[in-house]
XYZ file of C-alpha atoms in Angstrom:
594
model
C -17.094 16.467 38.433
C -16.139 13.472 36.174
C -15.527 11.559 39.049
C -19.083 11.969 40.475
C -20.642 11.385 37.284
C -18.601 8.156 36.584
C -19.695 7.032 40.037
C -23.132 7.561 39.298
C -23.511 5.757 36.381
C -21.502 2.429 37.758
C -22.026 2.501 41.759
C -25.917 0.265 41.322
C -24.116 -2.639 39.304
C -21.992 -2.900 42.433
C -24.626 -3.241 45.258
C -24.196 -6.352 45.015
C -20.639 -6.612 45.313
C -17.737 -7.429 42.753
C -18.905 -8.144 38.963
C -17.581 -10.648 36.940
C -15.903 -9.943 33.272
C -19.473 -10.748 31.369
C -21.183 -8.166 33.761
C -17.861 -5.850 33.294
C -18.011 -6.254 29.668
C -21.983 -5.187 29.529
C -21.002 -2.356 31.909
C -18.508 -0.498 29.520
C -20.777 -0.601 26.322
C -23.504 0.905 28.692
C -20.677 3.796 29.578
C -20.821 3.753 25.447
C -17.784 2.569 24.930
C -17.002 -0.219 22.493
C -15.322 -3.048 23.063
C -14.032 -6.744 21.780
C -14.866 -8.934 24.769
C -11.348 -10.779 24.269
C -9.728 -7.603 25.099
C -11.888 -6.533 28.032
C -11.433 -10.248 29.400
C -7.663 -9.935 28.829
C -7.810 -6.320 31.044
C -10.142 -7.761 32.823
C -7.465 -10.460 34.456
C -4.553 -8.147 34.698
C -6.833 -5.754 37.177
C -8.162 -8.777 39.034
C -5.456 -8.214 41.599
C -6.901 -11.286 43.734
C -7.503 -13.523 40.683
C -10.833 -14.500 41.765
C -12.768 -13.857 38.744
C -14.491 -10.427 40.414
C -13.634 -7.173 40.184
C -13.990 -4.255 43.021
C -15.489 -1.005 42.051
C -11.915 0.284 41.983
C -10.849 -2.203 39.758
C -13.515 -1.175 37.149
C -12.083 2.204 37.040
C -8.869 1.319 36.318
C -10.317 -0.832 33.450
C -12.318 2.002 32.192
C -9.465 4.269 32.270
C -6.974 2.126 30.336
C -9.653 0.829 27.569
C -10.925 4.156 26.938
C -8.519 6.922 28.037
C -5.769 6.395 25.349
C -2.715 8.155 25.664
C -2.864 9.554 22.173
C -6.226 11.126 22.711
C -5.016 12.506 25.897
C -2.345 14.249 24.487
C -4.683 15.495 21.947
C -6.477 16.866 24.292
C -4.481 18.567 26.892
C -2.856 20.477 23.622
C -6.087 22.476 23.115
C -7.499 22.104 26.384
C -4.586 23.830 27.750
C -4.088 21.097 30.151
C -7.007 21.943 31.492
C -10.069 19.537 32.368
C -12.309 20.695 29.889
C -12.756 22.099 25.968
C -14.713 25.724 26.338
C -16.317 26.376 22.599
C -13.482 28.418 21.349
C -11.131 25.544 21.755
C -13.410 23.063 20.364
C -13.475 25.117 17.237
C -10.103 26.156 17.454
C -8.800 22.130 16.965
C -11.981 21.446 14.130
C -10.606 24.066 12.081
C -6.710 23.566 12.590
C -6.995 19.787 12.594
C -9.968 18.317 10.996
C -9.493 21.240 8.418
C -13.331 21.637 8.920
C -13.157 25.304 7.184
C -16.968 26.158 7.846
C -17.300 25.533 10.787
C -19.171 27.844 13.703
C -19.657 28.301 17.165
C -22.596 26.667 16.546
C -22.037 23.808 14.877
C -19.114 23.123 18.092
C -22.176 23.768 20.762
C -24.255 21.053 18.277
C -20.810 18.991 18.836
C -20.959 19.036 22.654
C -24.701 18.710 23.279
C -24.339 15.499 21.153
C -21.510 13.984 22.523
C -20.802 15.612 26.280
C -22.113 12.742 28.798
C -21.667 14.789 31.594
C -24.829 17.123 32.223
C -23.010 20.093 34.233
C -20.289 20.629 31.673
C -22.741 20.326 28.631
C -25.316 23.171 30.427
C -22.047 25.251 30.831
C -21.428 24.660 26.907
C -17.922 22.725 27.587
C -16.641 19.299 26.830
C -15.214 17.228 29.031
C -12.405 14.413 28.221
C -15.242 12.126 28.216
C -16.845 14.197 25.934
C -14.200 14.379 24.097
C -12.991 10.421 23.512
C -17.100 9.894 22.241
C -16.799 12.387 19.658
C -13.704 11.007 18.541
C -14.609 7.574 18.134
C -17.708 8.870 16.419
C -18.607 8.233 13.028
C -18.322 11.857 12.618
C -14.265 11.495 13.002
C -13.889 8.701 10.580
C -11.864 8.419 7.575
C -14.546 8.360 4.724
C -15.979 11.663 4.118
C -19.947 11.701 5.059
C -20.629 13.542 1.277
C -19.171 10.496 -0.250
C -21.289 8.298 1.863
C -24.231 9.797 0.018
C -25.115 10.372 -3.687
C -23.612 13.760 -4.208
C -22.973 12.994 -8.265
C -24.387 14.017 -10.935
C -26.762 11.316 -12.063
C -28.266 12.497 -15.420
C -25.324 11.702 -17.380
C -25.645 8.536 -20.112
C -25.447 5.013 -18.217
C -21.962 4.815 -19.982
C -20.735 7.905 -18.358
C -20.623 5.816 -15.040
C -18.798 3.282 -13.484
C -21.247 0.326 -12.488
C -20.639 -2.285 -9.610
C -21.189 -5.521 -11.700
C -20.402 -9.269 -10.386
C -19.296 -12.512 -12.482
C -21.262 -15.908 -11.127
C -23.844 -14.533 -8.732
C -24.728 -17.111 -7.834
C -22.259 -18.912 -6.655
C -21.065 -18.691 -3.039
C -18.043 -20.436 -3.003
C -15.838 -23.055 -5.461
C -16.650 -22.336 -9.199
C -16.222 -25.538 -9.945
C -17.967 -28.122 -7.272
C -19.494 -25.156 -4.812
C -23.055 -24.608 -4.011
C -25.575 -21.988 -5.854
C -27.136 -20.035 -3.580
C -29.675 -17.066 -3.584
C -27.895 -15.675 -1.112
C -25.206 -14.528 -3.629
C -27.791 -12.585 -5.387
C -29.314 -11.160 -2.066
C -25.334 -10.256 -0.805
C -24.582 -8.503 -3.772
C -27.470 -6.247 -3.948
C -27.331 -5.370 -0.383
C -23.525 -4.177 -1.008
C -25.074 -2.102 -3.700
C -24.313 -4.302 -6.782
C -26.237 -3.359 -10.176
C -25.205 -5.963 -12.624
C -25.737 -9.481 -11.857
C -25.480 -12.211 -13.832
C -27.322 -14.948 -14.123
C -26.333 -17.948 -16.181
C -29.665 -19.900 -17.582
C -29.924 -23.489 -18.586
C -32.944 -25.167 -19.612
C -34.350 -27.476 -16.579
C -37.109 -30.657 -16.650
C -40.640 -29.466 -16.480
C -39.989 -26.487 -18.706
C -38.195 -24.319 -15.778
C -35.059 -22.777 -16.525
C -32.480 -23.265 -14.344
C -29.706 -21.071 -13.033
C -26.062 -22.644 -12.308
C -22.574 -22.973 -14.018
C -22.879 -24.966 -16.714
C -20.477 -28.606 -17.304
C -19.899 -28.190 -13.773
C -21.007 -29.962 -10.607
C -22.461 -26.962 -8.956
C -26.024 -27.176 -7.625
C -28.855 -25.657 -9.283
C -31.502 -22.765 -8.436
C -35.049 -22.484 -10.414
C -35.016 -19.157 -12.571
C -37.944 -18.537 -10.993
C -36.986 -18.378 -7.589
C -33.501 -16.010 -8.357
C -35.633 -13.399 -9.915
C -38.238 -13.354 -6.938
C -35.319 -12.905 -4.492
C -33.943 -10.057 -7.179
C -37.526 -8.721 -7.138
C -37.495 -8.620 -3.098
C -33.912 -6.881 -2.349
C -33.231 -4.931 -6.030
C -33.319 -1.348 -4.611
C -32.786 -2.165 -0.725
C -29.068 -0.077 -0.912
C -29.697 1.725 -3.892
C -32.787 3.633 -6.230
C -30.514 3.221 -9.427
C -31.231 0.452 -11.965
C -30.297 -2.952 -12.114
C -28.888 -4.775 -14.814
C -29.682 -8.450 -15.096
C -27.324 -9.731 -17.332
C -28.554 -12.949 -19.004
C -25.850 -15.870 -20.012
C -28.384 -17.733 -21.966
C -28.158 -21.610 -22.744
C -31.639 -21.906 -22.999
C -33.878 -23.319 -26.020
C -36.639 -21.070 -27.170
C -39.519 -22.462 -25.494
C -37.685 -21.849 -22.256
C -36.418 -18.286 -23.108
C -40.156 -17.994 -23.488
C -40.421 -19.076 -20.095
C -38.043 -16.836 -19.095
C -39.550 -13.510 -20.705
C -43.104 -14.238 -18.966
C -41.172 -14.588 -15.442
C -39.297 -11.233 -15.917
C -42.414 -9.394 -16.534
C -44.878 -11.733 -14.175
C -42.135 -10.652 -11.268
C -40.912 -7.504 -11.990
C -44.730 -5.708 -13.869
C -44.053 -2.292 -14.411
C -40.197 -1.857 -12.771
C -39.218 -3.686 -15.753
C -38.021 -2.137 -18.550
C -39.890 -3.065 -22.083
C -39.617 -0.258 -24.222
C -37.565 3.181 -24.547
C -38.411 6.096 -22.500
C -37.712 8.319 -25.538
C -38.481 8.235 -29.000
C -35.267 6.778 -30.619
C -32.838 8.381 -28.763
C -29.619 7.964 -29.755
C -27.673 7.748 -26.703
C -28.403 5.837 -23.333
C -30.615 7.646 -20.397
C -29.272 8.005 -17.000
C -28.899 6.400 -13.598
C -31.961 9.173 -12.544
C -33.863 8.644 -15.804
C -34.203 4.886 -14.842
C -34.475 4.659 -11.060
C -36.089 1.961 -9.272
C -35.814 -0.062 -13.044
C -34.974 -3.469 -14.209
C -33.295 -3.895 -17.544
C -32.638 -7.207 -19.569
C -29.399 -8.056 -21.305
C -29.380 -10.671 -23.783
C -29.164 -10.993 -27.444
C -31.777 -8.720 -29.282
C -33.043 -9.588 -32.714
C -33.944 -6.308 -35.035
C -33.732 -2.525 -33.848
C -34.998 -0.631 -31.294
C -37.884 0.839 -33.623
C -38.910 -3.035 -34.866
C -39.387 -4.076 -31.264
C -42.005 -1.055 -30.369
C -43.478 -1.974 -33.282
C -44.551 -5.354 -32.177
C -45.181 -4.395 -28.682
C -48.381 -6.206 -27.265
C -48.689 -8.859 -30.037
C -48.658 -12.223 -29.373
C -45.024 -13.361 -29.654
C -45.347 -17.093 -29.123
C -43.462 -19.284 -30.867
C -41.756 -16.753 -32.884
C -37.913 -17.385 -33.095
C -34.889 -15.761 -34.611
C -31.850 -17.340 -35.604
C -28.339 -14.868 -36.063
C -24.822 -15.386 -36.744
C -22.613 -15.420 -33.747
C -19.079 -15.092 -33.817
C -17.126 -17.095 -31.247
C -13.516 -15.838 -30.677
C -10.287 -17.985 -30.445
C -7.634 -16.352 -30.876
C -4.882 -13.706 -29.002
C -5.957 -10.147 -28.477
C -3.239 -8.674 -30.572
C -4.082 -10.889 -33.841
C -7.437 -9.836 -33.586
C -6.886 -6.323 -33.322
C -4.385 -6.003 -36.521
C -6.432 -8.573 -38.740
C -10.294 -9.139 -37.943
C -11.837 -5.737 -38.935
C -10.134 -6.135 -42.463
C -11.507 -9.885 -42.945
C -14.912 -9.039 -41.482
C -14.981 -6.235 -43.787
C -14.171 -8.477 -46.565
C -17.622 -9.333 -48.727
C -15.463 -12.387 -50.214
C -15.951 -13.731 -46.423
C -19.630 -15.228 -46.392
C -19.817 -18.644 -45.848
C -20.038 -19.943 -42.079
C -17.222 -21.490 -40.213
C -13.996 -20.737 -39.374
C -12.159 -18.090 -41.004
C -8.678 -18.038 -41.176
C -5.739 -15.742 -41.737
C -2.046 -16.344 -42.083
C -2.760 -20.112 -40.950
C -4.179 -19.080 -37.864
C -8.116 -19.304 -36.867
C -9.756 -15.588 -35.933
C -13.069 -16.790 -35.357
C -15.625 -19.136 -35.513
C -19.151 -18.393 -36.392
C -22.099 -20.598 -34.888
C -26.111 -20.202 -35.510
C -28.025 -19.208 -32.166
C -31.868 -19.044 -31.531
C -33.572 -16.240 -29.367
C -37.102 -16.382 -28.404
C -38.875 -12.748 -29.825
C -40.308 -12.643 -26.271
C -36.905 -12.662 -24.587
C -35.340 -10.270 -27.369
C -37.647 -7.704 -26.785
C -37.173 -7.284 -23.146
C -33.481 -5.876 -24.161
C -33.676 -2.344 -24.600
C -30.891 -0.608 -23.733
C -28.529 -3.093 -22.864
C -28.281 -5.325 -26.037
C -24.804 -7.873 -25.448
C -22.737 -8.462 -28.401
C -19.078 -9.772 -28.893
C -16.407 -7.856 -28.287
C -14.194 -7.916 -31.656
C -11.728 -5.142 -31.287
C -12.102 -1.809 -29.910
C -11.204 -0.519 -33.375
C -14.528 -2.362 -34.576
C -16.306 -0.884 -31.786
C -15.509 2.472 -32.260
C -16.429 2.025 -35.618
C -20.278 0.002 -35.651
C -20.755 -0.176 -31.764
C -24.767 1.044 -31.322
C -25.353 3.280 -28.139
C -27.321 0.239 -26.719
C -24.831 -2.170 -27.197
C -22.688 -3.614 -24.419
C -19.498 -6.284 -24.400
C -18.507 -8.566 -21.945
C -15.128 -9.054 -22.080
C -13.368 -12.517 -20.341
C -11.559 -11.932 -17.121
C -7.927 -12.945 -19.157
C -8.978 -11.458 -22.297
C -9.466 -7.791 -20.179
C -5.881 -8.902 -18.227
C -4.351 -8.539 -21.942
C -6.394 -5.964 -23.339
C -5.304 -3.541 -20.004
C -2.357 -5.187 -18.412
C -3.927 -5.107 -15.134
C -6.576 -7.540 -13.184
C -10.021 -6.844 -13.124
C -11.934 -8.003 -10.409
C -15.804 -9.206 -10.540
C -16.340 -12.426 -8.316
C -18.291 -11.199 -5.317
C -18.520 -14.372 -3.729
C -15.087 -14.511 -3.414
C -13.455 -12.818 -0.851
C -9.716 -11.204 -0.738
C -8.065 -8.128 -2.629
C -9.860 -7.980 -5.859
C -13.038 -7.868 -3.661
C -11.837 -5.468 -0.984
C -10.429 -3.256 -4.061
C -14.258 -3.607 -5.505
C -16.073 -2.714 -2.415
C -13.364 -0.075 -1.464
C -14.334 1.610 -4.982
C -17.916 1.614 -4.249
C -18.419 3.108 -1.183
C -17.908 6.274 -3.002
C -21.404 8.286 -3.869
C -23.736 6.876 -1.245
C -22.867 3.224 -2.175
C -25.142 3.585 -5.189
C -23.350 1.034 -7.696
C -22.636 3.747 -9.716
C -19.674 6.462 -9.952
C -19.347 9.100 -12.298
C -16.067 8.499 -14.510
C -13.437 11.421 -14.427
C -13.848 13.766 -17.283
C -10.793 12.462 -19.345
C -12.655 8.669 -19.133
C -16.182 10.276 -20.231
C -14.433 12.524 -23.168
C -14.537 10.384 -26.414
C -11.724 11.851 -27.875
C -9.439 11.480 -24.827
C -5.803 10.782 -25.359
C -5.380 9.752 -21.469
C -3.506 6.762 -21.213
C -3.057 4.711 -17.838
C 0.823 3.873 -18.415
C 1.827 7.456 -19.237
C 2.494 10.678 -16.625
C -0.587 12.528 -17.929
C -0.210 15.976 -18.863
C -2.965 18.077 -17.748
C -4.122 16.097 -13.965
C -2.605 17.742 -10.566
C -1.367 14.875 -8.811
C -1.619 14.635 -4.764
C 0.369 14.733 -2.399
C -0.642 12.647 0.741
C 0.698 12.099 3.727
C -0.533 9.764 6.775
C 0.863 9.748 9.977
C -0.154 6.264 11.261
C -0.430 6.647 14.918
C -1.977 3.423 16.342
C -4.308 0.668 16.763
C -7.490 0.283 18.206
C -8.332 -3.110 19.778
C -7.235 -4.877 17.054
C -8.083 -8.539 16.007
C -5.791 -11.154 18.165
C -3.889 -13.370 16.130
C -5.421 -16.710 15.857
C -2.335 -18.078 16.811
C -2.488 -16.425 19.966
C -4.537 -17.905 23.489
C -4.925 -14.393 24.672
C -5.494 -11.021 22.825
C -1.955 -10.575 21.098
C -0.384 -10.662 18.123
C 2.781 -8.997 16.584
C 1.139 -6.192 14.362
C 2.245 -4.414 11.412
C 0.190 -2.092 9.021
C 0.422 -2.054 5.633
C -0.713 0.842 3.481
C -0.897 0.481 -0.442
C -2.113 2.777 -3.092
C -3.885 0.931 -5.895
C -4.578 2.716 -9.620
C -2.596 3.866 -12.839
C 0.851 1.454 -12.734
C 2.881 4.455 -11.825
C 0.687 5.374 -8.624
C 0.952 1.963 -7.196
C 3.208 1.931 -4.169
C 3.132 -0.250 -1.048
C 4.743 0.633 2.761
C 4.464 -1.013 5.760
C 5.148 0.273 9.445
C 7.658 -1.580 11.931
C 6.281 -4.420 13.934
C 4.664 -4.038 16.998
C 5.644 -7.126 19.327
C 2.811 -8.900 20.799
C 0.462 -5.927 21.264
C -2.833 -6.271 19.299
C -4.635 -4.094 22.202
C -2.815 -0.722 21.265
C 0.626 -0.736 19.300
C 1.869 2.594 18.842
C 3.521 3.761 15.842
C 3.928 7.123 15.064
C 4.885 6.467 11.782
C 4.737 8.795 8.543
C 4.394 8.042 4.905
C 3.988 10.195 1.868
C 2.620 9.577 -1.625
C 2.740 11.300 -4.551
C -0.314 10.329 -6.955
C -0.683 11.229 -10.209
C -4.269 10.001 -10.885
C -6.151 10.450 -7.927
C -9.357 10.259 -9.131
C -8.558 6.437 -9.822
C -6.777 6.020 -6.630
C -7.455 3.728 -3.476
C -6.262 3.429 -0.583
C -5.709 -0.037 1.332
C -4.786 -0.423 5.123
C -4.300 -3.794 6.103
C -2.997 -4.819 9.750
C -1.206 -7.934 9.811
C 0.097 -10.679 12.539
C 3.955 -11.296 11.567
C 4.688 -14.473 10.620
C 8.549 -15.782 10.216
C 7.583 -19.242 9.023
C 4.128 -19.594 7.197
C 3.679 -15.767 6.238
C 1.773 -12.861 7.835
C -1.480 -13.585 9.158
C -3.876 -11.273 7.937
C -6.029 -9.769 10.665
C -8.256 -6.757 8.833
C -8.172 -4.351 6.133
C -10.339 -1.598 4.703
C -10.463 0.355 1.419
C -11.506 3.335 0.049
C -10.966 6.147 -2.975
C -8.386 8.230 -1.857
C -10.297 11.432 -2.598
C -12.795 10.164 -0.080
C -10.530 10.344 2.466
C -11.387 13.002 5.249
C -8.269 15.346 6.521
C -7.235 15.528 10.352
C -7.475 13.060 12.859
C -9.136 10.212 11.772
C -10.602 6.350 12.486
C -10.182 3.617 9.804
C -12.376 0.559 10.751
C -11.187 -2.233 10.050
C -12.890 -5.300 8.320
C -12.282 -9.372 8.023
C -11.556 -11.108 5.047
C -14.697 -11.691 4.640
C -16.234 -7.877 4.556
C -17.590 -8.223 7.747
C -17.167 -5.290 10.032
C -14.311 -5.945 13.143
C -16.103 -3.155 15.657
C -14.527 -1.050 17.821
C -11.132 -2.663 15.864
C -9.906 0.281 14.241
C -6.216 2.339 12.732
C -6.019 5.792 14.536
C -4.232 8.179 11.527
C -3.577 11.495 10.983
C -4.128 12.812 7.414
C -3.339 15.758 4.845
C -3.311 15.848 1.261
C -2.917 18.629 -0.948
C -2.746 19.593 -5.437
């Protein structure tokens, strides 16, 4: 029966004779099966057994057979098949349950299973699935690794904006070097598409009274104000309904904060937020509370009440002028000695103060535009001090940005913000994100949202269950070829890390697979014990060896760990630069339990 219906479905390309590898390639993705051309034209020449270029009808099936029939889905099959040709219902169900540790599933849902997947009409009528059947479901997104509830928003969303962990990016803007690189909207329109909700955007004043967007003393190139937020405007809420936070690193003068404010709400009308959605609140609304909304942060003059007060009068012209405090100083001086001095009433006069010989901080007199000011509602930016200070005077609409070094000391471990450049701290940033529906935001653990928390990152906590995980890494699916290589190979070795509190991070690696990048078998096992999961990923990066220069990294893919699916699963692979490596893929086996 398979035979026949293979035969149907090829025997017209081959009226005309042999087919070439272009014509072989097009063939196989019309049989639905993916495929990286390299590959098929590396196949492709080991079946041509007269080395003409063309391939007999024959030929084609052997092709077929070793590009999709892989021995480890065989084997798979014939275990619940009974070595028999086909799946009946029962058996279906019978290897969903026991190995994909699909607990509710039905007859039903396995008939569903087969009528989607089952190519062949005969066996599909007679509610069976054939091998063919069989390799298509696998390789569907239904077996891949990241659960389909995380891929959609399944959290709760009315909790406070704070209660959430928000996808934000440093230097939007920027596409490439910091220093000399190019500004580009296209940083903006990437990093809302991946579901980014804070951007920044760092504003300079510009000839002709347009502010300008670019980093400043540096040679990068400049984009009109203007023209970022109409691009913002276009692709804000193409990934995600949940608000985005524009986060303003103002240089500007006040004419051209002016300029500024009347852009924001020229652009943006009614999606941008001006005022509070509740009468002095005292804590921030949610994700759901504010969908499809814009907010401003940015210095803010006066409260909350002061700027609903002025709301529709004519605010041109009118400028405020506050006392910022500029920091200079190490972490751990500033934490022992700066609430006490600021504290201290003797301390009035501007400049630097000083302590034990050493400068704490350095205040400097800034001007903000009323117009700008009062666009920041509930994301107001102010220094960060100390988180002793913060605790202590910190208003619910108050946010810090902390520098990338400054967080390094204040945590002891790297944070990770520049979405234009590409690498770990990126792939650890996406990886973390694809979690509730790609949204940009992710509800924080309980012992993170819990103000009076006494959990503490470099200590065994006392009250989580930890996971136990275990991955049985079983092979590789077309995998990228080395670019070393003039064919499809490469020596290949997996590496699997677990990224989160400093105890849980642990790194393995497989043995190397010897110039196979087509399908290395492993049949390896590894086991983890976590302690946080909730603040655990998981990396899988496949690697070329290298003996001289280093490995050659090939693909990689992230996610939470308690997204991870159970059973037989697909991990798809993607470059270094977060573009997706189709059909390339890690074929794993996984179980967890608490």
């Amino acid at each position: 029966m398979e035979n026949k219906w293979f035969l149907s479905k090829i025997r017209d390309e081959f009226k005309g004779g042999k087919i070439n590898v272009e014509k072989t390639y097009r063939l196989l993705e019309k049989l639905d099966i993916p495929c990286n051309y390299i590959h098929v034209k590396s196949v492709f020449k080991d079946n041509d057994r007269l080395k003409q270029g063309r391939i007999t009808i024959e030929e084609f099936r052997s092709i077929y057979r070793i590009i999709a029939h892989r021995e480890e889905i065989i084997e798979i099959f014939n275990t619940y098949s009974g070595n028999q040709k086909f799946l009946f219902e029962k058996n279906l169900l019978q290897f969903l349950i026991q190995e994909q540790y699909a607990l509710d599933m039905t007859t039903n849902i396995a008939f569903e299973i087969i009528q989607k997947y089952e190519p062949i009409e005969e066996v599909k009528r007679a509610h069976q699935m054939s091998f063919e059947g069989f390799i298509r479901y696998m390789g569907s997104p239904e077996c891949q690794i990241l659960k389909t509830d995380c891929g959609k928003v399944y959290q709760d969303m009315n909790h406070p904006l704070n209660d959430y962990f928000i996808s934000s990016s440093h230097n939007t803007y920027l596409v490439s070097d910091q220093l000399l690189g190019p500004s580009d909207l296209w940083g903006y329109v990437s990093a809302l598409v991946k579901g980014c909700r804070c951007l920044e955007i760092d504003c300079w004043d510009g000839s002709r009274n347009e502010p300008v967007v670019y980093h400043g003393y540096t040679l990068t190139s400049k984009l009109l104000f203007k023209t970022v937020i109409q691009s913002i405007q276009k692709y804000a809420f193409i990934t995600s309904d949940y608000p985005v936070v524009l986060s303003l690193e103002n240089h500007c003068s006040p004419s051209q904060q002016e300029v500024m404010a009347d852009i924001l709400q020229s652009v943006f009308g009614d999606a941008l937020l001006s005022d509070m959605l509740d009468d002095f609140p005292d804590k921030l609304p949610s994700p759901k509370a504010l969908k499809f909304k814009i907010l401003v942060r940015n210095k803010k003059i006066g409260s909350l009440r002061e700027t609903r007060e002025r709301k529709g009068s004519d605010k041109h012209g009118q400028v405020e002028e506050y006392e910022e405090i500029d920091q200079d100083v190490d972490d751990e001086v500033k934490e022992s000695k700066a609430l006490a001095i600021l504290e201290d009433d003797s301390q009035k006069e501007p400049g630097a103060i000083i302590a034990a010989g050493l400068p704490l901080f350095r205040r400097r007199r800034v001007k903000v535009a009323m117009a700008l000011s009062d666009l920041v509602i509930y994301t107001k930016a102010e220094k960060f001090i100390s988180f002793q200070h913060s605790r202590l005077y910190q208003q619910f609409n108050e946010s810090n940005s902390i520098g990338e070094s400054e967080a390094r000391k204040l945590s002891k471990l790297k944070v990770a913000l520049n979405f234009q450049t590409p690498g770990l701290p990126m792939d650890l940033q996406n990886g973390k994100f694809l979690d509730n529906g790609c949204s940009g935001y992710i509800l924080k653990p309980h012992f993170l949202r819990d103000i009076k928390t006494e959990f503490n990152p470099n200590e065994t906590p006392k009250d989580i269950d930890p996971v136990t995980l275990t991955i049985r890494l079983i092979s590789g699916i077309q995998l990228p070829p080395s670019n070393h290589s003039s064919s499809n190979k490469a020596d290949t070795v997996v590496v699997l890390e677990i990224f989160g509190v400093p105890n849980d991070h642990v790194k393995r690696q497989t043995r190397v697979i010897k110039r196979n990048a087509f399908c290395p078998r492993w049949n390896e096992t590894f086991t983890f014990i976590i302690q946080v999961p909730e603040l655990a990923l998981i990396r899988f990066v496949v690697e070329n060896q290298g003996l001289i220069t280093g490995n050659e990294f090939l693909g990689q893919y992230t996610l939470p760990v308690l997204c991870m699916n159970k059973g037989y699963r697909r991990v798809p692979l993607f470059s270094k630069m977060g573009e997706s490596l189709e059909p390339a893929a890690l074929f794993i086996y996984v179980w967890y339990v608490r």
